[in-house]
mmCIF file with all atom_site columns, N, CA and C and ligand atoms in Angstrom:
data_model
loop_
_atom_site.group_PDB
_atom_site.id
_atom_site.type_symbol
_atom_site.label_atom_id
_atom_site.label_alt_id
_atom_site.label_comp_id
_atom_site.label_asym_id
_atom_site.label_entity_id
_atom_site.label_seq_id
_atom_site.pdbx_PDB_ins_code
_atom_site.Cartn_x
_atom_site.Cartn_y
_atom_site.Cartn_z
_atom_site.occupancy
_atom_site.B_iso_or_equiv
_atom_site.pdbx_formal_charge
_atom_site.auth_seq_id
_atom_site.auth_comp_id
_atom_site.auth_asym_id
_atom_site.auth_atom_id
_atom_site.pdbx_PDB_model_num
ATOM   1   N  N   . MET A 1 1  ? -133.405 -111.195 -73.346 1.00 53.00 ? 1  MET A N   1
ATOM   2   C  CA  . MET A 1 1  ? -133.112 -111.402 -74.734 1.00 53.00 ? 1  MET A CA  1
ATOM   3   C  C   . MET A 1 1  ? -133.517 -110.284 -75.663 1.00 53.00 ? 1  MET A C   1
ATOM   4   N  N   . PHE A 1 2  ? -132.508 -109.710 -76.273 1.00 59.00 ? 2  PHE A N   1
ATOM   5   C  CA  . PHE A 1 2  ? -132.806 -108.595 -77.218 1.00 59.00 ? 2  PHE A CA  1
ATOM   6   C  C   . PHE A 1 2  ? -132.941 -109.078 -78.606 1.00 59.00 ? 2  PHE A C   1
ATOM   7   N  N   . GLU A 1 3  ? -133.826 -108.372 -79.313 1.00 66.00 ? 3  GLU A N   1
ATOM   8   C  CA  . GLU A 1 3  ? -133.997 -108.643 -80.701 1.00 66.00 ? 3  GLU A CA  1
ATOM   9   C  C   . GLU A 1 3  ? -133.214 -107.581 -81.513 1.00 66.00 ? 3  GLU A C   1
ATOM   10  N  N   . TYR A 1 4  ? -132.686 -107.947 -82.674 1.00 68.00 ? 4  TYR A N   1
ATOM   11  C  CA  . TYR A 1 4  ? -131.867 -106.963 -83.300 1.00 68.00 ? 4  TYR A CA  1
ATOM   12  C  C   . TYR A 1 4  ? -132.483 -106.973 -84.906 1.00 68.00 ? 4  TYR A C   1
ATOM   13  N  N   . LYS A 1 5  ? -132.250 -105.836 -85.520 1.00 70.00 ? 5  LYS A N   1
ATOM   14  C  CA  . LYS A 1 5  ? -132.541 -105.801 -86.982 1.00 70.00 ? 5  LYS A CA  1
ATOM   15  C  C   . LYS A 1 5  ? -131.279 -105.269 -87.594 1.00 70.00 ? 5  LYS A C   1
ATOM   16  N  N   . ALA A 1 6  ? -131.089 -105.769 -88.887 1.00 68.00 ? 6  ALA A N   1
ATOM   17  C  CA  . ALA A 1 6  ? -129.941 -105.375 -89.657 1.00 68.00 ? 6  ALA A CA  1
ATOM   18  C  C   . ALA A 1 6  ? -130.362 -104.432 -90.779 1.00 68.00 ? 6  ALA A C   1
ATOM   19  N  N   . GLU A 1 7  ? -129.727 -103.357 -90.905 1.00 67.00 ? 7  GLU A N   1
ATOM   20  C  CA  . GLU A 1 7  ? -129.990 -102.426 -92.017 1.00 67.00 ? 7  GLU A CA  1
ATOM   21  C  C   . GLU A 1 7  ? -128.710 -102.071 -92.716 1.00 67.00 ? 7  GLU A C   1
ATOM   22  N  N   . TRP A 1 8  ? -128.784 -101.823 -94.047 1.00 71.00 ? 8  TRP A N   1
ATOM   23  C  CA  . TRP A 1 8  ? -127.716 -101.435 -94.765 1.00 71.00 ? 8  TRP A CA  1
ATOM   24  C  C   . TRP A 1 8  ? -127.506 -99.849  -94.706 1.00 71.00 ? 8  TRP A C   1
ATOM   25  N  N   . TYR A 1 9  ? -126.414 -99.449  -94.420 1.00 65.00 ? 9  TYR A N   1
ATOM   26  C  CA  . TYR A 1 9  ? -126.136 -97.948  -94.466 1.00 65.00 ? 9  TYR A CA  1
ATOM   27  C  C   . TYR A 1 9  ? -124.823 -97.801  -95.186 1.00 65.00 ? 9  TYR A C   1
ATOM   28  N  N   . GLY A 1 10 ? -124.850 -97.235  -96.460 1.00 71.00 ? 10 GLY A N   1
ATOM   29  C  CA  . GLY A 1 10 ? -123.729 -97.116  -97.270 1.00 71.00 ? 10 GLY A CA  1
ATOM   30  C  C   . GLY A 1 10 ? -123.248 -98.556  -97.505 1.00 71.00 ? 10 GLY A C   1
ATOM   31  N  N   . ARG A 1 11 ? -121.919 -98.745  -97.148 1.00 73.00 ? 11 ARG A N   1
ATOM   32  C  CA  . ARG A 1 11 ? -121.367 -100.069 -97.320 1.00 73.00 ? 11 ARG A CA  1
ATOM   33  C  C   . ARG A 1 11 ? -121.323 -100.904 -96.074 1.00 73.00 ? 11 ARG A C   1
ATOM   34  N  N   . ASN A 1 12 ? -121.831 -100.274 -95.001 1.00 72.00 ? 12 ASN A N   1
ATOM   35  C  CA  . ASN A 1 12 ? -121.849 -101.005 -93.601 1.00 72.00 ? 12 ASN A CA  1
ATOM   36  C  C   . ASN A 1 12 ? -123.188 -101.550 -93.347 1.00 72.00 ? 12 ASN A C   1
ATOM   37  N  N   . ILE A 1 13 ? -123.175 -102.662 -92.753 1.00 70.00 ? 13 ILE A N   1
ATOM   38  C  CA  . ILE A 1 13 ? -124.515 -103.167 -92.261 1.00 70.00 ? 13 ILE A CA  1
ATOM   39  C  C   . ILE A 1 13 ? -124.569 -102.938 -90.795 1.00 70.00 ? 13 ILE A C   1
ATOM   40  N  N   . ILE A 1 14 ? -125.601 -102.357 -90.396 1.00 66.00 ? 14 ILE A N   1
ATOM   41  C  CA  . ILE A 1 14 ? -125.798 -101.889 -89.065 1.00 66.00 ? 14 ILE A CA  1
ATOM   42  C  C   . ILE A 1 14 ? -126.791 -102.757 -88.253 1.00 66.00 ? 14 ILE A C   1
ATOM   43  N  N   . ILE A 1 15 ? -126.306 -103.256 -87.159 1.00 67.00 ? 15 ILE A N   1
ATOM   44  C  CA  . ILE A 1 15 ? -127.195 -104.134 -86.274 1.00 67.00 ? 15 ILE A CA  1
ATOM   45  C  C   . ILE A 1 15 ? -127.788 -103.151 -85.195 1.00 67.00 ? 15 ILE A C   1
ATOM   46  N  N   . ALA A 1 16 ? -129.034 -103.016 -85.150 1.00 66.00 ? 16 ALA A N   1
ATOM   47  C  CA  . ALA A 1 16 ? -129.604 -102.056 -84.199 1.00 66.00 ? 16 ALA A CA  1
ATOM   48  C  C   . ALA A 1 16 ? -130.742 -102.819 -83.378 1.00 66.00 ? 16 ALA A C   1
ATOM   49  N  N   . PRO A 1 17 ? -130.948 -102.421 -82.094 1.00 62.00 ? 17 PRO A N   1
ATOM   50  C  CA  . PRO A 1 17 ? -132.029 -103.120 -81.289 1.00 62.00 ? 17 PRO A CA  1
ATOM   51  C  C   . PRO A 1 17 ? -133.305 -102.869 -82.147 1.00 62.00 ? 17 PRO A C   1
ATOM   52  N  N   . ILE A 1 18 ? -134.223 -103.831 -82.174 1.00 58.00 ? 18 ILE A N   1
ATOM   53  C  CA  . ILE A 1 18 ? -135.340 -103.829 -83.027 1.00 58.00 ? 18 ILE A CA  1
ATOM   54  C  C   . ILE A 1 18 ? -136.304 -102.716 -82.580 1.00 58.00 ? 18 ILE A C   1
ATOM   55  N  N   . ASP A 1 19 ? -136.205 -102.343 -81.373 1.00 60.00 ? 19 ASP A N   1
ATOM   56  C  CA  . ASP A 1 19 ? -137.038 -101.271 -80.895 1.00 60.00 ? 19 ASP A CA  1
ATOM   57  C  C   . ASP A 1 19 ? -136.484 -99.823  -80.905 1.00 60.00 ? 19 ASP A C   1
ATOM   58  N  N   . TYR A 1 20 ? -135.293 -99.860  -81.531 1.00 59.00 ? 20 TYR A N   1
ATOM   59  C  CA  . TYR A 1 20 ? -134.538 -98.496  -81.667 1.00 59.00 ? 20 TYR A CA  1
ATOM   60  C  C   . TYR A 1 20 ? -135.376 -97.676  -82.572 1.00 59.00 ? 20 TYR A C   1
ATOM   61  N  N   . ALA A 1 21 ? -135.769 -96.371  -81.999 1.00 61.00 ? 21 ALA A N   1
ATOM   62  C  CA  . ALA A 1 21 ? -136.613 -95.572  -82.743 1.00 61.00 ? 21 ALA A CA  1
ATOM   63  C  C   . ALA A 1 21 ? -135.884 -94.647  -83.736 1.00 61.00 ? 21 ALA A C   1
ATOM   64  N  N   . SER A 1 22 ? -135.238 -95.244  -84.591 1.00 62.00 ? 22 SER A N   1
ATOM   65  C  CA  . SER A 1 22 ? -134.363 -94.523  -85.473 1.00 62.00 ? 22 SER A CA  1
ATOM   66  C  C   . SER A 1 22 ? -135.135 -93.507  -86.514 1.00 62.00 ? 22 SER A C   1
ATOM   67  N  N   . SER A 1 23 ? -136.323 -93.900  -86.778 1.00 67.00 ? 23 SER A N   1
ATOM   68  C  CA  . SER A 1 23 ? -137.091 -93.066  -87.658 1.00 67.00 ? 23 SER A CA  1
ATOM   69  C  C   . SER A 1 23 ? -137.916 -92.039  -86.918 1.00 67.00 ? 23 SER A C   1
ATOM   70  N  N   . GLN A 1 24 ? -137.853 -92.015  -85.667 1.00 73.00 ? 24 GLN A N   1
ATOM   71  C  CA  . GLN A 1 24 ? -138.755 -91.197  -84.883 1.00 73.00 ? 24 GLN A CA  1
ATOM   72  C  C   . GLN A 1 24 ? -138.020 -90.093  -84.141 1.00 73.00 ? 24 GLN A C   1
ATOM   73  N  N   . LEU A 1 25 ? -136.650 -90.218  -84.086 1.00 78.00 ? 25 LEU A N   1
ATOM   74  C  CA  . LEU A 1 25 ? -135.849 -89.294  -83.332 1.00 78.00 ? 25 LEU A CA  1
ATOM   75  C  C   . LEU A 1 25 ? -135.394 -88.101  -84.124 1.00 78.00 ? 25 LEU A C   1
ATOM   76  N  N   . CYS A 1 26 ? -135.619 -86.905  -83.552 1.00 81.00 ? 26 CYS A N   1
ATOM   77  C  CA  . CYS A 1 26 ? -135.026 -85.758  -84.232 1.00 81.00 ? 26 CYS A CA  1
ATOM   78  C  C   . CYS A 1 26 ? -133.582 -85.703  -83.908 1.00 81.00 ? 26 CYS A C   1
ATOM   79  N  N   . PHE A 1 27 ? -132.786 -85.713  -84.905 1.00 75.00 ? 27 PHE A N   1
ATOM   80  C  CA  . PHE A 1 27 ? -131.282 -85.777  -84.621 1.00 75.00 ? 27 PHE A CA  1
ATOM   81  C  C   . PHE A 1 27 ? -130.785 -84.481  -84.111 1.00 75.00 ? 27 PHE A C   1
ATOM   82  N  N   . CYS A 1 28 ? -131.607 -83.476  -84.351 1.00 79.00 ? 28 CYS A N   1
ATOM   83  C  CA  . CYS A 1 28 ? -131.194 -82.118  -83.958 1.00 79.00 ? 28 CYS A CA  1
ATOM   84  C  C   . CYS A 1 28 ? -131.480 -81.846  -82.426 1.00 79.00 ? 28 CYS A C   1
ATOM   85  N  N   . CYS A 1 29 ? -132.522 -82.370  -81.803 1.00 87.00 ? 29 CYS A N   1
ATOM   86  C  CA  . CYS A 1 29 ? -132.722 -82.183  -80.431 1.00 87.00 ? 29 CYS A CA  1
ATOM   87  C  C   . CYS A 1 29 ? -133.114 -83.480  -79.697 1.00 87.00 ? 29 CYS A C   1
ATOM   88  N  N   . ASP A 1 30 ? -133.168 -84.607  -80.374 1.00 82.00 ? 30 ASP A N   1
ATOM   89  C  CA  . ASP A 1 30 ? -133.382 -85.855  -79.672 1.00 82.00 ? 30 ASP A CA  1
ATOM   90  C  C   . ASP A 1 30 ? -134.909 -85.999  -79.378 1.00 82.00 ? 30 ASP A C   1
ATOM   91  N  N   . TYR A 1 31 ? -135.790 -85.187  -79.849 1.00 83.00 ? 31 TYR A N   1
ATOM   92  C  CA  . TYR A 1 31 ? -137.254 -85.357  -79.546 1.00 83.00 ? 31 TYR A CA  1
ATOM   93  C  C   . TYR A 1 31 ? -137.679 -86.529  -80.254 1.00 83.00 ? 31 TYR A C   1
ATOM   94  N  N   . LYS A 1 32 ? -138.508 -87.297  -79.624 1.00 82.00 ? 32 LYS A N   1
ATOM   95  C  CA  . LYS A 1 32 ? -139.131 -88.567  -80.238 1.00 82.00 ? 32 LYS A CA  1
ATOM   96  C  C   . LYS A 1 32 ? -140.478 -88.222  -80.739 1.00 82.00 ? 32 LYS A C   1
ATOM   97  N  N   . ASN A 1 33 ? -140.674 -88.350  -82.005 1.00 74.00 ? 33 ASN A N   1
ATOM   98  C  CA  . ASN A 1 33 ? -142.001 -88.033  -82.661 1.00 74.00 ? 33 ASN A CA  1
ATOM   99  C  C   . ASN A 1 33 ? -142.721 -89.352  -82.947 1.00 74.00 ? 33 ASN A C   1
ATOM   100 N  N   . LYS A 1 34 ? -143.548 -89.704  -82.025 1.00 72.00 ? 34 LYS A N   1
ATOM   101 C  CA  . LYS A 1 34 ? -144.279 -91.027  -82.165 1.00 72.00 ? 34 LYS A CA  1
ATOM   102 C  C   . LYS A 1 34 ? -145.224 -91.092  -83.379 1.00 72.00 ? 34 LYS A C   1
ATOM   103 N  N   . GLU A 1 35 ? -145.614 -89.890  -83.907 1.00 66.00 ? 35 GLU A N   1
ATOM   104 C  CA  . GLU A 1 35 ? -146.563 -89.941  -85.057 1.00 66.00 ? 35 GLU A CA  1
ATOM   105 C  C   . GLU A 1 35 ? -145.886 -90.389  -86.321 1.00 66.00 ? 35 GLU A C   1
ATOM   106 N  N   . VAL A 1 36 ? -144.544 -90.356  -86.330 1.00 59.00 ? 36 VAL A N   1
ATOM   107 C  CA  . VAL A 1 36 ? -143.817 -90.875  -87.518 1.00 59.00 ? 36 VAL A CA  1
ATOM   108 C  C   . VAL A 1 36 ? -144.104 -92.343  -87.728 1.00 59.00 ? 36 VAL A C   1
ATOM   109 N  N   . LYS A 1 37 ? -144.141 -93.062  -86.630 1.00 60.00 ? 37 LYS A N   1
ATOM   110 C  CA  . LYS A 1 37 ? -144.376 -94.533  -86.653 1.00 60.00 ? 37 LYS A CA  1
ATOM   111 C  C   . LYS A 1 37 ? -145.871 -94.823  -86.901 1.00 60.00 ? 37 LYS A C   1
ATOM   112 N  N   . ASN A 1 38 ? -146.673 -94.163  -86.192 1.00 55.00 ? 38 ASN A N   1
ATOM   113 C  CA  . ASN A 1 38 ? -148.161 -94.398  -86.299 1.00 55.00 ? 38 ASN A CA  1
ATOM   114 C  C   . ASN A 1 38 ? -148.762 -94.079  -87.616 1.00 55.00 ? 38 ASN A C   1
ATOM   115 N  N   . LEU A 1 39 ? -148.339 -93.016  -88.223 1.00 52.00 ? 39 LEU A N   1
ATOM   116 C  CA  . LEU A 1 39 ? -148.938 -92.645  -89.388 1.00 52.00 ? 39 LEU A CA  1
ATOM   117 C  C   . LEU A 1 39 ? -148.132 -92.853  -90.700 1.00 52.00 ? 39 LEU A C   1
ATOM   118 N  N   . SER A 1 40 ? -146.990 -93.486  -90.486 1.00 59.00 ? 40 SER A N   1
ATOM   119 C  CA  . SER A 1 40 ? -146.062 -93.796  -91.697 1.00 59.00 ? 40 SER A CA  1
ATOM   120 C  C   . SER A 1 40 ? -145.882 -92.641  -92.470 1.00 59.00 ? 40 SER A C   1
ATOM   121 N  N   . LEU A 1 41 ? -145.602 -91.520  -91.792 1.00 63.00 ? 41 LEU A N   1
ATOM   122 C  CA  . LEU A 1 41 ? -145.329 -90.309  -92.605 1.00 63.00 ? 41 LEU A CA  1
ATOM   123 C  C   . LEU A 1 41 ? -144.015 -90.339  -93.314 1.00 63.00 ? 41 LEU A C   1
ATOM   124 N  N   . ARG A 1 42 ? -143.964 -89.799  -94.607 1.00 73.00 ? 42 ARG A N   1
ATOM   125 C  CA  . ARG A 1 42 ? -142.807 -89.784  -95.311 1.00 73.00 ? 42 ARG A CA  1
ATOM   126 C  C   . ARG A 1 42 ? -141.934 -88.605  -94.827 1.00 73.00 ? 42 ARG A C   1
ATOM   127 N  N   . LYS A 1 43 ? -142.558 -87.533  -94.628 1.00 80.00 ? 43 LYS A N   1
ATOM   128 C  CA  . LYS A 1 43 ? -141.886 -86.412  -94.086 1.00 80.00 ? 43 LYS A CA  1
ATOM   129 C  C   . LYS A 1 43 ? -142.492 -85.917  -92.763 1.00 80.00 ? 43 LYS A C   1
ATOM   130 N  N   . TRP A 1 44 ? -141.804 -85.337  -91.934 1.00 79.00 ? 44 TRP A N   1
ATOM   131 C  CA  . TRP A 1 44 ? -142.350 -84.795  -90.709 1.00 79.00 ? 44 TRP A CA  1
ATOM   132 C  C   . TRP A 1 44 ? -141.561 -83.638  -90.185 1.00 79.00 ? 44 TRP A C   1
ATOM   133 N  N   . THR A 1 45 ? -142.251 -82.868  -89.409 1.00 83.00 ? 45 THR A N   1
ATOM   134 C  CA  . THR A 1 45 ? -141.581 -81.724  -88.693 1.00 83.00 ? 45 THR A CA  1
ATOM   135 C  C   . THR A 1 45 ? -141.474 -81.920  -87.162 1.00 83.00 ? 45 THR A C   1
ATOM   136 N  N   . CYS A 1 46 ? -140.353 -81.837  -86.764 1.00 84.00 ? 46 CYS A N   1
ATOM   137 C  CA  . CYS A 1 46 ? -140.160 -81.955  -85.355 1.00 84.00 ? 46 CYS A CA  1
ATOM   138 C  C   . CYS A 1 46 ? -141.007 -80.884  -84.571 1.00 84.00 ? 46 CYS A C   1
ATOM   139 N  N   . SER A 1 47 ? -141.795 -81.292  -83.630 1.00 85.00 ? 47 SER A N   1
ATOM   140 C  CA  . SER A 1 47 ? -142.778 -80.361  -82.977 1.00 85.00 ? 47 SER A CA  1
ATOM   141 C  C   . SER A 1 47 ? -141.998 -79.565  -81.910 1.00 85.00 ? 47 SER A C   1
ATOM   142 N  N   . ASN A 1 48 ? -140.761 -80.012  -81.589 1.00 89.00 ? 48 ASN A N   1
ATOM   143 C  CA  . ASN A 1 48 ? -139.943 -79.373  -80.501 1.00 89.00 ? 48 ASN A CA  1
ATOM   144 C  C   . ASN A 1 48 ? -139.063 -78.221  -81.196 1.00 89.00 ? 48 ASN A C   1
ATOM   145 N  N   . CYS A 1 49 ? -138.272 -78.551  -82.233 1.00 89.00 ? 49 CYS A N   1
ATOM   146 C  CA  . CYS A 1 49 ? -137.376 -77.538  -82.751 1.00 89.00 ? 49 CYS A CA  1
ATOM   147 C  C   . CYS A 1 49 ? -137.780 -77.195  -84.097 1.00 89.00 ? 49 CYS A C   1
ATOM   148 N  N   . GLU A 1 50 ? -138.847 -77.744  -84.699 1.00 88.00 ? 50 GLU A N   1
ATOM   149 C  CA  . GLU A 1 50 ? -139.487 -77.481  -86.060 1.00 88.00 ? 50 GLU A CA  1
ATOM   150 C  C   . GLU A 1 50 ? -138.476 -77.663  -87.214 1.00 88.00 ? 50 GLU A C   1
ATOM   151 N  N   . THR A 1 51 ? -137.516 -78.620  -87.022 1.00 83.00 ? 51 THR A N   1
ATOM   152 C  CA  . THR A 1 51 ? -136.742 -79.014  -88.156 1.00 83.00 ? 51 THR A CA  1
ATOM   153 C  C   . THR A 1 51 ? -137.567 -80.048  -88.951 1.00 83.00 ? 51 THR A C   1
ATOM   154 N  N   . GLU A 1 52 ? -137.431 -79.814  -90.287 1.00 83.00 ? 52 GLU A N   1
ATOM   155 C  CA  . GLU A 1 52 ? -138.186 -80.668  -91.171 1.00 83.00 ? 52 GLU A CA  1
ATOM   156 C  C   . GLU A 1 52 ? -137.360 -81.927  -91.582 1.00 83.00 ? 52 GLU A C   1
ATOM   157 N  N   . TYR A 1 53 ? -137.967 -83.099  -91.686 1.00 77.00 ? 53 TYR A N   1
ATOM   158 C  CA  . TYR A 1 53 ? -137.195 -84.316  -91.950 1.00 77.00 ? 53 TYR A CA  1
ATOM   159 C  C   . TYR A 1 53 ? -137.894 -85.168  -93.018 1.00 77.00 ? 53 TYR A C   1
ATOM   160 N  N   . ASP A 1 54 ? -137.023 -85.805  -93.814 1.00 77.00 ? 54 ASP A N   1
ATOM   161 C  CA  . ASP A 1 54 ? -137.481 -86.880  -94.654 1.00 77.00 ? 54 ASP A CA  1
ATOM   162 C  C   . ASP A 1 54 ? -137.205 -88.106  -93.719 1.00 77.00 ? 54 ASP A C   1
ATOM   163 N  N   . LYS A 1 55 ? -138.215 -88.890  -93.483 1.00 69.00 ? 55 LYS A N   1
ATOM   164 C  CA  . LYS A 1 55 ? -138.198 -89.982  -92.533 1.00 69.00 ? 55 LYS A CA  1
ATOM   165 C  C   . LYS A 1 55 ? -137.024 -91.021  -92.738 1.00 69.00 ? 55 LYS A C   1
ATOM   166 N  N   . TYR A 1 56 ? -136.666 -91.161  -94.005 1.00 68.00 ? 56 TYR A N   1
ATOM   167 C  CA  . TYR A 1 56 ? -135.597 -92.264  -94.297 1.00 68.00 ? 56 TYR A CA  1
ATOM   168 C  C   . TYR A 1 56 ? -134.275 -91.607  -94.207 1.00 68.00 ? 56 TYR A C   1
ATOM   169 N  N   . ILE A 1 57 ? -134.128 -90.427  -94.501 1.00 73.00 ? 57 ILE A N   1
ATOM   170 C  CA  . ILE A 1 57 ? -132.823 -89.741  -94.365 1.00 73.00 ? 57 ILE A CA  1
ATOM   171 C  C   . ILE A 1 57 ? -132.519 -89.636  -92.783 1.00 73.00 ? 57 ILE A C   1
ATOM   172 N  N   . ASN A 1 58 ? -133.572 -89.308  -92.090 1.00 70.00 ? 58 ASN A N   1
ATOM   173 C  CA  . ASN A 1 58 ? -133.374 -89.174  -90.620 1.00 70.00 ? 58 ASN A CA  1
ATOM   174 C  C   . ASN A 1 58 ? -133.008 -90.488  -89.981 1.00 70.00 ? 58 ASN A C   1
ATOM   175 N  N   . THR A 1 59 ? -133.590 -91.495  -90.463 1.00 72.00 ? 59 THR A N   1
ATOM   176 C  CA  . THR A 1 59 ? -133.267 -92.854  -90.025 1.00 72.00 ? 59 THR A CA  1
ATOM   177 C  C   . THR A 1 59 ? -131.784 -93.151  -90.226 1.00 72.00 ? 59 THR A C   1
ATOM   178 N  N   . SER A 1 60 ? -131.310 -92.822  -91.502 1.00 76.00 ? 60 SER A N   1
ATOM   179 C  CA  . SER A 1 60 ? -129.921 -93.091  -91.713 1.00 76.00 ? 60 SER A CA  1
ATOM   180 C  C   . SER A 1 60 ? -129.002 -92.353  -90.796 1.00 76.00 ? 60 SER A C   1
ATOM   181 N  N   . ILE A 1 61 ? -129.381 -91.165  -90.555 1.00 77.00 ? 61 ILE A N   1
ATOM   182 C  CA  . ILE A 1 61 ? -128.505 -90.278  -89.694 1.00 77.00 ? 61 ILE A CA  1
ATOM   183 C  C   . ILE A 1 61 ? -128.470 -90.795  -88.334 1.00 77.00 ? 61 ILE A C   1
ATOM   184 N  N   . ASN A 1 62 ? -129.562 -91.199  -87.846 1.00 75.00 ? 62 ASN A N   1
ATOM   185 C  CA  . ASN A 1 62 ? -129.630 -91.800  -86.501 1.00 75.00 ? 62 ASN A CA  1
ATOM   186 C  C   . ASN A 1 62 ? -128.914 -93.088  -86.370 1.00 75.00 ? 62 ASN A C   1
ATOM   187 N  N   . LEU A 1 63 ? -128.932 -93.956  -87.439 1.00 74.00 ? 63 LEU A N   1
ATOM   188 C  CA  . LEU A 1 63 ? -128.300 -95.146  -87.470 1.00 74.00 ? 63 LEU A CA  1
ATOM   189 C  C   . LEU A 1 63 ? -126.676 -94.959  -87.445 1.00 74.00 ? 63 LEU A C   1
ATOM   190 N  N   . GLU A 1 64 ? -126.301 -93.893  -88.092 1.00 78.00 ? 64 GLU A N   1
ATOM   191 C  CA  . GLU A 1 64 ? -124.953 -93.529  -88.241 1.00 78.00 ? 64 GLU A CA  1
ATOM   192 C  C   . GLU A 1 64 ? -124.425 -93.056  -86.829 1.00 78.00 ? 64 GLU A C   1
ATOM   193 N  N   . ARG A 1 65 ? -125.287 -92.395  -86.121 1.00 78.00 ? 65 ARG A N   1
ATOM   194 C  CA  . ARG A 1 65 ? -124.975 -91.796  -84.843 1.00 78.00 ? 65 ARG A CA  1
ATOM   195 C  C   . ARG A 1 65 ? -124.886 -93.121  -83.884 1.00 78.00 ? 65 ARG A C   1
ATOM   196 N  N   . LEU A 1 66 ? -125.669 -94.131  -84.045 1.00 75.00 ? 66 LEU A N   1
ATOM   197 C  CA  . LEU A 1 66 ? -125.670 -95.275  -83.192 1.00 75.00 ? 66 LEU A CA  1
ATOM   198 C  C   . LEU A 1 66 ? -124.297 -95.920  -83.128 1.00 75.00 ? 66 LEU A C   1
ATOM   199 N  N   . ILE A 1 67 ? -123.673 -96.016  -84.376 1.00 70.00 ? 67 ILE A N   1
ATOM   200 C  CA  . ILE A 1 67 ? -122.312 -96.678  -84.465 1.00 70.00 ? 67 ILE A CA  1
ATOM   201 C  C   . ILE A 1 67 ? -121.145 -95.744  -84.342 1.00 70.00 ? 67 ILE A C   1
ATOM   202 N  N   . ALA A 1 68 ? -121.449 -94.416  -84.216 1.00 62.00 ? 68 ALA A N   1
ATOM   203 C  CA  . ALA A 1 68 ? -120.309 -93.447  -84.073 1.00 62.00 ? 68 ALA A CA  1
ATOM   204 C  C   . ALA A 1 68 ? -119.642 -93.567  -82.739 1.00 62.00 ? 68 ALA A C   1
HETATM 205 ZN ZN1 . LIG B 2 .  ? -136.122 -81.471  -82.996 1.00 62.10 ? 1  LIG B ZN1 1
#
């Protein structure tokens, strides 16, 4: 039994698995940054490719990729 969460993205509502790490994934290289969740960082830098992220923007990008 999977649990899902619903988030608004633009005019679409997106249903994602509740454990989908949308705020932790670097959309550039798919590196998963666990510190984002643990420290509730607003901004973070991917330690793999050094891309800088705003947590919420990155979440939106990853959710968009999920439905693409
Ligand atoms: Zn990266």
